[in-house]
mmCIF file of C-alpha atoms and ligand atoms in Angstrom:
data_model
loop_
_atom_site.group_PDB
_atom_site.id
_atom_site.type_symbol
_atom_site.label_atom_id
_atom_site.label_comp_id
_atom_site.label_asym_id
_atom_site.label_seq_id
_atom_site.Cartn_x
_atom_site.Cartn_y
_atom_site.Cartn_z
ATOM 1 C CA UNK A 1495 -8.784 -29.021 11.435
ATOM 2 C CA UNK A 1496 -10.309 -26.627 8.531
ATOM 3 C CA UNK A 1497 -7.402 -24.640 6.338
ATOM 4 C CA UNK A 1498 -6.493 -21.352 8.052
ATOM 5 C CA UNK A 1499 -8.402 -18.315 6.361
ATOM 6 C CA UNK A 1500 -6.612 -15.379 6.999
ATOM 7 C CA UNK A 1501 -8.621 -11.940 7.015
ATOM 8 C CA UNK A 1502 -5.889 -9.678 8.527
ATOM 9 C CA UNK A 1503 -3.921 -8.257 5.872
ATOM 10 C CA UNK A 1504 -3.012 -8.753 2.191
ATOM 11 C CA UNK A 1505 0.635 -8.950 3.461
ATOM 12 C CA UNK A 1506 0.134 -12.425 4.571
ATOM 13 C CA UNK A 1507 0.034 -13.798 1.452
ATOM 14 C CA UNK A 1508 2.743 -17.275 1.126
ATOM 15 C CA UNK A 1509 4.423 -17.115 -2.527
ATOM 16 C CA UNK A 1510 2.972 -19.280 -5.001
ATOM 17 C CA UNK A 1511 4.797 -22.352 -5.794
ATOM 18 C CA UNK A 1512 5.650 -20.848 -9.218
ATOM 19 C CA UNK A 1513 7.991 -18.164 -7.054
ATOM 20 C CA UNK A 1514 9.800 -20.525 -4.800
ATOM 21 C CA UNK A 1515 10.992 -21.926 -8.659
ATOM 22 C CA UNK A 1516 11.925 -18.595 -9.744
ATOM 23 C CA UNK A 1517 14.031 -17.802 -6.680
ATOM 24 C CA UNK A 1518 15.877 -21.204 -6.497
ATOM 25 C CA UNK A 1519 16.437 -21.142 -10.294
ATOM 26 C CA UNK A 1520 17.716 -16.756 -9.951
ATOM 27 C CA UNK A 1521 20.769 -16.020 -11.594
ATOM 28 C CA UNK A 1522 22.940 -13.736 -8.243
ATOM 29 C CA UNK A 1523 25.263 -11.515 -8.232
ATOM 30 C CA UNK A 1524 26.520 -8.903 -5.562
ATOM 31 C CA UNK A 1525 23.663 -6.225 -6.066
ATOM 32 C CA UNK A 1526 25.750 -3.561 -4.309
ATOM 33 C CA UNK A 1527 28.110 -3.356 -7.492
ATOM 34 C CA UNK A 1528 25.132 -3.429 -9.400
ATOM 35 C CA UNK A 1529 26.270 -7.329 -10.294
ATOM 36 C CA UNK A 1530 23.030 -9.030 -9.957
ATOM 37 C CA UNK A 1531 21.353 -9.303 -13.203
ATOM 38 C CA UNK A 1532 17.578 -10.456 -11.870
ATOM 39 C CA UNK A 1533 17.691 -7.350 -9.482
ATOM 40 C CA UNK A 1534 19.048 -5.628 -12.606
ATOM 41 C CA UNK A 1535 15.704 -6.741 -14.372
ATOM 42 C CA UNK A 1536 13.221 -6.319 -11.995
ATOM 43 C CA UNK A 1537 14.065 -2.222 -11.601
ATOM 44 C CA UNK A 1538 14.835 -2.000 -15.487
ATOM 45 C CA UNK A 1539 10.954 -4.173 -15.875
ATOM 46 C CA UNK A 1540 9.077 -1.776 -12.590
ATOM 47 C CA UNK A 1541 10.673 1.714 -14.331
ATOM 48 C CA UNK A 1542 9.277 0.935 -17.837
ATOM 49 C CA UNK A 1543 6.040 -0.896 -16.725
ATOM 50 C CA UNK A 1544 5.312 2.558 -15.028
ATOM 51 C CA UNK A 1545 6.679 5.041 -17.590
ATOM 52 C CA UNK A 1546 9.874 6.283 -15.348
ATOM 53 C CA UNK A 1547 13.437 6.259 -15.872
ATOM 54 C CA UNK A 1548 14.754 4.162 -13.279
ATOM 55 C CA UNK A 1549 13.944 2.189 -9.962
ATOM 56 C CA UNK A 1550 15.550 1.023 -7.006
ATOM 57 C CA UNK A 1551 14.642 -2.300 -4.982
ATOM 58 C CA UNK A 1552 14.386 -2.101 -1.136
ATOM 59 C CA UNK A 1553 13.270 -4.449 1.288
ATOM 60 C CA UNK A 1554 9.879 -3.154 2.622
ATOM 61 C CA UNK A 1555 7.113 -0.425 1.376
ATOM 62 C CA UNK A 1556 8.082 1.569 4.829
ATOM 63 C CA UNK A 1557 11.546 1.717 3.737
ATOM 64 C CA UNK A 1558 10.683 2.713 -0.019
ATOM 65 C CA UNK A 1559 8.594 5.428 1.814
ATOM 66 C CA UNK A 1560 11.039 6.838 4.388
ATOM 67 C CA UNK A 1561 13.719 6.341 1.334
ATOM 68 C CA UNK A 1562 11.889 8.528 -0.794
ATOM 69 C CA UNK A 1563 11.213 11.279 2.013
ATOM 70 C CA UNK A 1564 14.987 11.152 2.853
ATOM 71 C CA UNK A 1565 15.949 11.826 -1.150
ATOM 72 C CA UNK A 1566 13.578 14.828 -1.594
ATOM 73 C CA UNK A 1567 14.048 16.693 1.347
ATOM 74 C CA UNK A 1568 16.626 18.098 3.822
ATOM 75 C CA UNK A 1569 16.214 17.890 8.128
ATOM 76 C CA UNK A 1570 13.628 20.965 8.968
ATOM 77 C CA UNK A 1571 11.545 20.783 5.339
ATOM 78 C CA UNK A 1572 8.269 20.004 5.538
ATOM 79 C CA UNK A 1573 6.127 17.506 3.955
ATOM 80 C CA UNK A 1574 2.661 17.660 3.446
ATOM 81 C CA UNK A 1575 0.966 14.133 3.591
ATOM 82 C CA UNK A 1576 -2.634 12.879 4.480
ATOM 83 C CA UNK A 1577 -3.809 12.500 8.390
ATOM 84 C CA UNK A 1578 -4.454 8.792 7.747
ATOM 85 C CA UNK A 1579 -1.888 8.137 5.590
ATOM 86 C CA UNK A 1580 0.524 4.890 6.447
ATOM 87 C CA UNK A 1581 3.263 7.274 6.498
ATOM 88 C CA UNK A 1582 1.865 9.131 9.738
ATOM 89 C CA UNK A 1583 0.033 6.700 11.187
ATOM 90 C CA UNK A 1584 2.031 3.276 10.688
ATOM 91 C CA UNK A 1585 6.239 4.240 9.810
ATOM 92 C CA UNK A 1586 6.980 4.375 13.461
ATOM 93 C CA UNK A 1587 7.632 8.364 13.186
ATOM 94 C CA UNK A 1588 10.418 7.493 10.681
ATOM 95 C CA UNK A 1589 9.917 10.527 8.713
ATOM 96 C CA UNK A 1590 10.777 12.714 12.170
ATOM 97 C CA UNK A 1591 13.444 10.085 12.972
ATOM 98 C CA UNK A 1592 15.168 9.759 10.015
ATOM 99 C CA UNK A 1593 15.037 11.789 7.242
ATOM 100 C CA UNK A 1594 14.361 15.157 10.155
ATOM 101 C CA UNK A 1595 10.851 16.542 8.509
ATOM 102 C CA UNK A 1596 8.080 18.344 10.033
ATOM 103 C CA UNK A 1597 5.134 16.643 8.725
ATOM 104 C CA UNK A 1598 1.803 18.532 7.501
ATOM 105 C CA UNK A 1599 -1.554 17.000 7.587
ATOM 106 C CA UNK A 1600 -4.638 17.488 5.149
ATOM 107 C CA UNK A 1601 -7.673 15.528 5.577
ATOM 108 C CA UNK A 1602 -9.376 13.338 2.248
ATOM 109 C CA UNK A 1603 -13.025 14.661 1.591
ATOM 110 C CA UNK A 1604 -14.918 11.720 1.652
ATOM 111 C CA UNK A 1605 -11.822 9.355 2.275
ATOM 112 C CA UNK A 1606 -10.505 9.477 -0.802
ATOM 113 C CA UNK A 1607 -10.723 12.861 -2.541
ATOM 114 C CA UNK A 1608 -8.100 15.704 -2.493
ATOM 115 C CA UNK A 1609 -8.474 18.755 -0.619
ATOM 116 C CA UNK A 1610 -7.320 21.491 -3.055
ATOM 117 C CA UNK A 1611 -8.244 24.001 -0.978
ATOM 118 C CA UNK A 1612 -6.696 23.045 2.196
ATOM 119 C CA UNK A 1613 -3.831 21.562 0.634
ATOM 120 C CA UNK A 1614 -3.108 25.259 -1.327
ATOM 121 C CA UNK A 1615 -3.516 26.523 2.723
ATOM 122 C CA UNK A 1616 -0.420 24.218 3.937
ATOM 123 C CA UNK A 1617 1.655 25.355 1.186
ATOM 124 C CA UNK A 1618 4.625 27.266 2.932
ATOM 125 C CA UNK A 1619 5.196 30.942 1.273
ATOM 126 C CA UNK A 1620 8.964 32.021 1.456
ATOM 127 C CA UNK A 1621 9.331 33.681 4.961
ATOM 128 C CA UNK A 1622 11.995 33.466 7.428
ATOM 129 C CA UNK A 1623 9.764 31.777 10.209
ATOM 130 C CA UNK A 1624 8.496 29.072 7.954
ATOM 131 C CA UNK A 1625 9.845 25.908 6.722
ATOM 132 C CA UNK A 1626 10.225 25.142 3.476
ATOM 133 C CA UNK A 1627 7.413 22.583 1.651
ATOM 134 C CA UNK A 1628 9.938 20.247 -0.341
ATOM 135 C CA UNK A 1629 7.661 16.868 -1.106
ATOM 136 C CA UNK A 1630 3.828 16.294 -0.944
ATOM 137 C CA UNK A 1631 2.692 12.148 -0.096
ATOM 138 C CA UNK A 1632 0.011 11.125 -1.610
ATOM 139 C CA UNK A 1633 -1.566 7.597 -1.139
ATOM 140 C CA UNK A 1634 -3.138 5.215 -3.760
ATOM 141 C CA UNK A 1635 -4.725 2.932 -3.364
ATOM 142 C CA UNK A 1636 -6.242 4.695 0.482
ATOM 143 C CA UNK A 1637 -5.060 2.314 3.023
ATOM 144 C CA UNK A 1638 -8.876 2.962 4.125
ATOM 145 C CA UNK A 1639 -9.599 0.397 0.955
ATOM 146 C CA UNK A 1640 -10.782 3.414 -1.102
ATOM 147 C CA UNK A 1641 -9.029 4.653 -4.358
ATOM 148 C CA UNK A 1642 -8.311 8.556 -4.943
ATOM 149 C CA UNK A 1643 -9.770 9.477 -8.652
ATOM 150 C CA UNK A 1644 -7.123 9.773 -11.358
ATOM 151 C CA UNK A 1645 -8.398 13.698 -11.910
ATOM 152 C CA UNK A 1646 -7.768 14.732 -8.364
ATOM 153 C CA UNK A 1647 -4.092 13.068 -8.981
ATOM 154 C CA UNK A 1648 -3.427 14.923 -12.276
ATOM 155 C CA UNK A 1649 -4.882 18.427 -10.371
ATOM 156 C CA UNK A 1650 -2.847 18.224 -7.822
ATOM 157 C CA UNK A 1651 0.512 17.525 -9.954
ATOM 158 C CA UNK A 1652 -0.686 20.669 -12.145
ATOM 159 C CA UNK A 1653 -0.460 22.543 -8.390
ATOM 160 C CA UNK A 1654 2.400 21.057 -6.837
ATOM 161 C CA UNK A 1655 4.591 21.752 -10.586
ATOM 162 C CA UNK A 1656 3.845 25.268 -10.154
ATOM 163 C CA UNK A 1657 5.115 25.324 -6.901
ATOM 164 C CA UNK A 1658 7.824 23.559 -7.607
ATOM 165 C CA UNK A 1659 7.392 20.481 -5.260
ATOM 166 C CA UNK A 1660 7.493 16.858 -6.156
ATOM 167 C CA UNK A 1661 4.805 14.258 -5.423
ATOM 168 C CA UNK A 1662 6.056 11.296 -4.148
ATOM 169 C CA UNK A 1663 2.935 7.991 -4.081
ATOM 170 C CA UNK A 1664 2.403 5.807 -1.555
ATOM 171 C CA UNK A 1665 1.432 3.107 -4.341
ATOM 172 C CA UNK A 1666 1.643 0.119 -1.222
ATOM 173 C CA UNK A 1667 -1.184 -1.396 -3.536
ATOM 174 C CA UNK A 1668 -0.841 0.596 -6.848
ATOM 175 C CA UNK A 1669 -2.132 -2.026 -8.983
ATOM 176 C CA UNK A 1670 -5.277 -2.320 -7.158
ATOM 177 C CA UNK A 1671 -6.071 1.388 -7.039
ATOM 178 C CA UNK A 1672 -5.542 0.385 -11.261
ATOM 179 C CA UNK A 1673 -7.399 -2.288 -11.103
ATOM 180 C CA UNK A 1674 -10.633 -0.410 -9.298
ATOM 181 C CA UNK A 1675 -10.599 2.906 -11.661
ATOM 182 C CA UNK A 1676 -9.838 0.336 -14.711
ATOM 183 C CA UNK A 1677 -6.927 2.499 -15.806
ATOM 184 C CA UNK A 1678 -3.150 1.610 -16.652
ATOM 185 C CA UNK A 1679 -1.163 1.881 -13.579
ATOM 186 C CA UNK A 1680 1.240 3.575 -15.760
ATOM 187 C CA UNK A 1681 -1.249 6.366 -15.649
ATOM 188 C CA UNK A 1682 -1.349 6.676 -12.110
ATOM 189 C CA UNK A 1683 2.400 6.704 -11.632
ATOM 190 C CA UNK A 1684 2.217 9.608 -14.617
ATOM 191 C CA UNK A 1685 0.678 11.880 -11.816
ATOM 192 C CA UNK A 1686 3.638 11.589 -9.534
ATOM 193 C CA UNK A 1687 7.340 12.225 -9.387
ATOM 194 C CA UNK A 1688 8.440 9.151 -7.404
ATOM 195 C CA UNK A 1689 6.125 5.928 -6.354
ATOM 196 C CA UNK A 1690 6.664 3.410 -3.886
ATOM 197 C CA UNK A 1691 5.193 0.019 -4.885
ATOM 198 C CA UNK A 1692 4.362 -2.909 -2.815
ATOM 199 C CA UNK A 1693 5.293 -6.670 -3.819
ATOM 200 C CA UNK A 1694 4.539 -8.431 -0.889
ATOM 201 C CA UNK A 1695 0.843 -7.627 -0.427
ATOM 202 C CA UNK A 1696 -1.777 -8.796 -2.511
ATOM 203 C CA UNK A 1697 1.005 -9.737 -5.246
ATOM 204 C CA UNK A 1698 2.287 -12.434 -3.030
ATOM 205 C CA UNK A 1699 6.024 -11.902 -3.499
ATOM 206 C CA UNK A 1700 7.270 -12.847 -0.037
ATOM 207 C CA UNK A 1701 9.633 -9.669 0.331
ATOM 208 C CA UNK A 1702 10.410 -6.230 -0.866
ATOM 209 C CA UNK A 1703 9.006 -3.106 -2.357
ATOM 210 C CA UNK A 1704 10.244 -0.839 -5.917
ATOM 211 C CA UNK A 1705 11.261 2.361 -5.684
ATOM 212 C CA UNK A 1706 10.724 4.447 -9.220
ATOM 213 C CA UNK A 1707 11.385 7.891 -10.370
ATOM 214 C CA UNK A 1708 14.136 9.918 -12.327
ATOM 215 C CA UNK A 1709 17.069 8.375 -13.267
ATOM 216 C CA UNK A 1710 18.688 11.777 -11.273
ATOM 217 C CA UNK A 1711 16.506 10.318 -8.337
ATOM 218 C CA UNK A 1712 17.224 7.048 -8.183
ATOM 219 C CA UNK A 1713 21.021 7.029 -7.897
ATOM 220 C CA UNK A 1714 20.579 9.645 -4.946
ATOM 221 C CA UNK A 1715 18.154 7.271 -3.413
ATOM 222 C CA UNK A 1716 20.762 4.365 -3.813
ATOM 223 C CA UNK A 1717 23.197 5.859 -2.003
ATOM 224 C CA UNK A 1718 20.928 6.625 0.783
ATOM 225 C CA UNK A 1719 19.601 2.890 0.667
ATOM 226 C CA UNK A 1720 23.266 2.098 1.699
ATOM 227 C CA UNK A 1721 23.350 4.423 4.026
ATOM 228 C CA UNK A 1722 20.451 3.006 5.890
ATOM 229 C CA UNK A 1723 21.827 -0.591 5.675
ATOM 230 C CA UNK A 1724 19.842 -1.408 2.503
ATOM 231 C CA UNK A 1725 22.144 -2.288 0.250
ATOM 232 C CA UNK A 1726 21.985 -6.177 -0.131
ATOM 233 C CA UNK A 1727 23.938 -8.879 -1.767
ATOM 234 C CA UNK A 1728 22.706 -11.700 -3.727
ATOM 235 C CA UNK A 1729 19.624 -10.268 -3.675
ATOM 236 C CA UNK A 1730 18.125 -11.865 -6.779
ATOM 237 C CA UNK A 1731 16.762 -14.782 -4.925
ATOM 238 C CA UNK A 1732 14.038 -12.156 -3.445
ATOM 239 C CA UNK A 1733 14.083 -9.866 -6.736
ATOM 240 C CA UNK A 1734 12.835 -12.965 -8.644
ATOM 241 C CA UNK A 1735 9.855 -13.860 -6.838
ATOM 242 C CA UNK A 1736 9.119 -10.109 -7.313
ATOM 243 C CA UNK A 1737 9.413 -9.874 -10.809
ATOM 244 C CA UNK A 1738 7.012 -12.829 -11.431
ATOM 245 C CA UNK A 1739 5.030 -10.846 -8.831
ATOM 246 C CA UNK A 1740 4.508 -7.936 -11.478
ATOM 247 C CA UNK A 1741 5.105 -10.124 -14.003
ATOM 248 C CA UNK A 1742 2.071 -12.256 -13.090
ATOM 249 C CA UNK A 1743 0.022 -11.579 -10.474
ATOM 250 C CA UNK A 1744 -1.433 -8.128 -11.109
ATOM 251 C CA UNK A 1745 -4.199 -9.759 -13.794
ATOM 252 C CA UNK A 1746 -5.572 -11.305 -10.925
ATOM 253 C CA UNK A 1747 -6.204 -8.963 -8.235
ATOM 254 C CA UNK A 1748 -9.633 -8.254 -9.891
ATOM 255 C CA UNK A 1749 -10.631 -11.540 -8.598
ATOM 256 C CA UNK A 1750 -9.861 -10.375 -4.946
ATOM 257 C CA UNK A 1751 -12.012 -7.619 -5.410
ATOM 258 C CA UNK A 1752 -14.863 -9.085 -6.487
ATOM 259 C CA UNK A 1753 -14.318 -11.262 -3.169
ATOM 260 C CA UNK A 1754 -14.283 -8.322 -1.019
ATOM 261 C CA UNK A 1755 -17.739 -7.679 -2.994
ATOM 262 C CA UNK A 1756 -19.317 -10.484 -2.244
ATOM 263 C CA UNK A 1757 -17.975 -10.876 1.487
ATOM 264 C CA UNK A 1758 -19.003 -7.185 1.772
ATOM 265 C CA UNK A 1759 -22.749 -8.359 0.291
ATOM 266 C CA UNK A 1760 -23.183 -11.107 2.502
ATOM 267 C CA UNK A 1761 -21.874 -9.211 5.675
ATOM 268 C CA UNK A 1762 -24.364 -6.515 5.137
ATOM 269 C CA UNK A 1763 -26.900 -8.962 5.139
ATOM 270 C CA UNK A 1764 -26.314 -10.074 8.986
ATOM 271 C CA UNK A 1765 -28.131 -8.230 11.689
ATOM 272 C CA UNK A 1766 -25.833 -5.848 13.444
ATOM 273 C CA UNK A 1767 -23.676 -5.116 10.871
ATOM 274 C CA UNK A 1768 -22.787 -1.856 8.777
ATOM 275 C CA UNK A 1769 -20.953 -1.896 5.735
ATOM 276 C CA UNK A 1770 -20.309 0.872 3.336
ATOM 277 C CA UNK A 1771 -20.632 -0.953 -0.066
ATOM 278 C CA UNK A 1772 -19.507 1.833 -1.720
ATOM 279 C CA UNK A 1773 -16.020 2.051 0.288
ATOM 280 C CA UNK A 1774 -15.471 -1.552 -0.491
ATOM 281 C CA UNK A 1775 -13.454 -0.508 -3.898
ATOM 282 C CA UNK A 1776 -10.523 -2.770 -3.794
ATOM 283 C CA UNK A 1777 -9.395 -5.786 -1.954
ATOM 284 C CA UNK A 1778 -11.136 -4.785 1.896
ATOM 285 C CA UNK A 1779 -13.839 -4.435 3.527
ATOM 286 C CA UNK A 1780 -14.542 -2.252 6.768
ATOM 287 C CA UNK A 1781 -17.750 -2.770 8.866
ATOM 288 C CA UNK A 1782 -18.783 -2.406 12.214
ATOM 289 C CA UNK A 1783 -20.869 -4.786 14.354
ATOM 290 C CA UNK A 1784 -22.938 -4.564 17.279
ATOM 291 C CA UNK A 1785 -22.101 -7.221 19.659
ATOM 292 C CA UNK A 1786 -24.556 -7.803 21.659
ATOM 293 C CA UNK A 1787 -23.650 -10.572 24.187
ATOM 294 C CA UNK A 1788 -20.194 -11.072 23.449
ATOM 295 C CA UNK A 1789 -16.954 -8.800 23.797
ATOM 296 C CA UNK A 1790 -14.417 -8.094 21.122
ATOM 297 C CA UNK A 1791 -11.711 -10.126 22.378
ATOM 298 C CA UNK A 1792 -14.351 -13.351 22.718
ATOM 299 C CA UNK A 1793 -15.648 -12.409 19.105
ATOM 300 C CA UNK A 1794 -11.995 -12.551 17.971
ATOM 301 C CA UNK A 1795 -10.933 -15.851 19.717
ATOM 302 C CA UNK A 1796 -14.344 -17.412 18.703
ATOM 303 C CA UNK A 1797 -12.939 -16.855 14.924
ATOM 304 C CA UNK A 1798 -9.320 -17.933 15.824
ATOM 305 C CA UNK A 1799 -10.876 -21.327 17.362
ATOM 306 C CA UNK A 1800 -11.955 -21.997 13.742
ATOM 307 C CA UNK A 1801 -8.467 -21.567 12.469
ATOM 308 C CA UNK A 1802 -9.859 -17.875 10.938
ATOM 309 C CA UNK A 1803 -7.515 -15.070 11.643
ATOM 310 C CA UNK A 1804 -9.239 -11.394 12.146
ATOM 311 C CA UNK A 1805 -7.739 -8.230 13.889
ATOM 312 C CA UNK A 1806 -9.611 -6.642 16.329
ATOM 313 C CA UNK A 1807 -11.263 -2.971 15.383
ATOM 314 C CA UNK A 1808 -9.317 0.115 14.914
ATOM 315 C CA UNK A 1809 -11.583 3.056 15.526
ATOM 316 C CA UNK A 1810 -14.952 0.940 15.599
ATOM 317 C CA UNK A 1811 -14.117 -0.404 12.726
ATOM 318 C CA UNK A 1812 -13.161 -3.886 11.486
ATOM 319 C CA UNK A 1813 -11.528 -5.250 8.514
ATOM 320 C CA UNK A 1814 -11.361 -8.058 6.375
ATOM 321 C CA UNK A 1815 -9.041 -8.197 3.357
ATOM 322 C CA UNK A 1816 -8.998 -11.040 0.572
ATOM 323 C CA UNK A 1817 -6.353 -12.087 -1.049
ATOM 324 C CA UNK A 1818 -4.212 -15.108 -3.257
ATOM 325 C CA UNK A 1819 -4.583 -17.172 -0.029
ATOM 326 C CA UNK A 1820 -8.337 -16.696 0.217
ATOM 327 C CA UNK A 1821 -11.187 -17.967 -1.797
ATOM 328 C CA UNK A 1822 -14.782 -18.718 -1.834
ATOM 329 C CA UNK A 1823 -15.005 -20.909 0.236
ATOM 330 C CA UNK A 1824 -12.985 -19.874 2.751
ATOM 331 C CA UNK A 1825 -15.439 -16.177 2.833
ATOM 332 C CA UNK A 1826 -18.585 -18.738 3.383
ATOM 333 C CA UNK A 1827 -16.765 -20.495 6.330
ATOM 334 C CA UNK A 1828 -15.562 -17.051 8.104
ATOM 335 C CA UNK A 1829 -19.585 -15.695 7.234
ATOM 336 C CA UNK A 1830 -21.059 -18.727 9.173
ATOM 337 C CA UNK A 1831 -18.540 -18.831 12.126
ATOM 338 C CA UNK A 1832 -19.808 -14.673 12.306
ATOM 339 C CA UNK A 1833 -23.303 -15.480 11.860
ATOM 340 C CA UNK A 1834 -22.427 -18.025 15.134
ATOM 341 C CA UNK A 1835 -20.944 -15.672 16.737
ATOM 342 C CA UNK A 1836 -23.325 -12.875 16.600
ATOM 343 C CA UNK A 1837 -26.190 -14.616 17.698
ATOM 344 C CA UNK A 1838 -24.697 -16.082 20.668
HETATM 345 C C1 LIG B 3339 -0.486 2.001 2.330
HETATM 346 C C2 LIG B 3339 0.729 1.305 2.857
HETATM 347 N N1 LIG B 3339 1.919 1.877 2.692
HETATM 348 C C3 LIG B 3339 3.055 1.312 3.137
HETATM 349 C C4 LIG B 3339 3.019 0.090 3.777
HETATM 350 C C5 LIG B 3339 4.309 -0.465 4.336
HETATM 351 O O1 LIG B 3339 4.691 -1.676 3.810
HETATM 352 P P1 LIG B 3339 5.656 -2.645 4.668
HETATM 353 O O2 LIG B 3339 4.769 -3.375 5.610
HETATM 354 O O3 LIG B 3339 6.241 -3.523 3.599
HETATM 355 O O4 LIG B 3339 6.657 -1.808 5.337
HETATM 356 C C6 LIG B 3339 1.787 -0.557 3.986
HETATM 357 C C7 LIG B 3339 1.744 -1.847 4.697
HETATM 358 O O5 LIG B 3339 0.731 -2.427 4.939
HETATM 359 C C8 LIG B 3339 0.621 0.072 3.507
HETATM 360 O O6 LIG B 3339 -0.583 -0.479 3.698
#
């Protein structure tokens, strides 16, 4: 049987060999009393790789998100956050749920730039009817693949300072938002109060996200960590993988990219298909595909019967992502088995 190639989502990723070392090899220590030195350096590594004074580790980017929302705001504030953002439309209500916010939506123009104007709009004025605006979520890189220019960022800090409101990123996949504008990630996180960053995705650490900010932010955020049940023991043997994760991996998630380039090339080529080239910015690639004599689900299963793993389509739309575990040759396998299947 052919290797599995699997399309669904950077977060499949296995760890490299090199990270099943690290882990065995970690030096532990109770992380709750602040005891276990590789946890130790991975936050002390994530704050000054991104130009903040301090980070917390957590297990998942959904809890570094709902973590975040928890430590800027208070039950009944409001946040104001994108329509398609992972934090509405994939944290399970959390923000509702846990940390007791109204949520505010503004839609990207063009998927990935900010809506001043609009935004300005959903800004709460004081007045006894309203709640108050405490945080504002941005996203970066788009979970729609795109990448929201560093000059919409840096606007929209200048705006949200004068109001008095802190941004907190979703930076899920910071380093490829870097990577696609060619900028220091650094520079991104210098837009925003607090980020969330993903290690698990197309970094290939098997677990866990980073939590940065204010060294005023982060010990608040560490309480509340225990207070959701995040506060975890010898935690270095994941905190280790994730350090050689930003340690080593981020060079190469150019290479995915220009995968997602090529895949996005070829698919465009096939008849039936639409692709947006010029969405296809970092690691996937959306497209939709008319199928003319075969449904969804058989289009899906004819893929898994080649040991190739795709989701089905989410509004119309499917998507591919590359990643550590895909290459070349793996892309030409999953275009043939399409080709196949679309002209059945
Ligand atoms: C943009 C974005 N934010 C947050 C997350 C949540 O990460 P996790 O699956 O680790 O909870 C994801 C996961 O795919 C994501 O794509």
């Amino acid at each position: 049987m052919n290797k599995i190639v699997d399309l669904r989502s950077d977060t499949v990723t296995m760890p490299t060999e090199e990270m099943k070392n690290v882990s065995f090899e970690a030096i532990l220590g109770d992380d709750v009393y602040s005891d276990d030195p590789t946890v130790n350096e991975l936050e002390q590594y994530a704050a000054e790789l991104l130009g903040k004074e301090d980070a917390v580790f957590v297990p998942s980017g959904t809890f570094g998100n709902q973590l975040a929302i928890l430590t800027h705001t208070r039950p009944g504030n409001e946040v104001i956050v994108a329509s398609n953002s992972h934090i509405i439309i994939d944290e399970v209500g959390a923000a509702a749920g846990i940390a007791g916010v109204q949520l505010r939506t503004f839609d990207l123009i063009d998927g990935n730039r900010l809506p001043f104007e609009q935004i300005d709009r959903l800004y709460r004025e004081d007045d006894i009817h309203f709640p108050e605006t405490a945080l504002i979520c941005l996203e970066n890189a788009v979970s729609s693949g795109t990448v929201v220019p560093l000059e919409d960022m840096a606007k929209l800090k200048k705006w949200a300072d004068s109001k008095g409101i802190p941004v907190h990123l979703d930076g899920a996949r910071l380093f490829n938002a870097a990577a696609a504008m060619g900028v220091d990630a650094r520079q991104i996180a210098d837009q925003v109060d607090t980020l969330n960053v993903c290690l698990s995705k197309g970094l290939c650490a098997p677990i866990g996200s980073i939590v940065v900010g204010s060294k005023e932010f982060v010990d608040r955020a560490r309480k509340n960590r225990k207070m959701l049940g995040g506060g975890m023991r010898q935690v270095g043997v994941i905190a280790a993988p994730a350090l050689y994760a930003l340690k080593k991996m981020v060079g190469r998630l150019q290479d995915d990219h220009k995968l997602a380039q090529y895949l996005a090339d070829e698919l465009s080529k096939i008849d039936g298909v639409t692709v947006n080239k010029d969405e296809v910015q970092i690691n996937m690639v959306f497209f939709s595909v008319d199928l003319k004599n075969i449904t969804e689900e058989q289009f899906v299963a004819g893929f898994a019967e080649q040991n190739i793993k795709i989701n089905g389509s989410e509004d119309g739309k499917f998507r591919f992502v590359t990643h550590n575990d895909v290459d070349k040759e793996g892309v030409d396998r999953s275009l043939e088995v399409f080709k196949q299947l679309v002209s059945r």
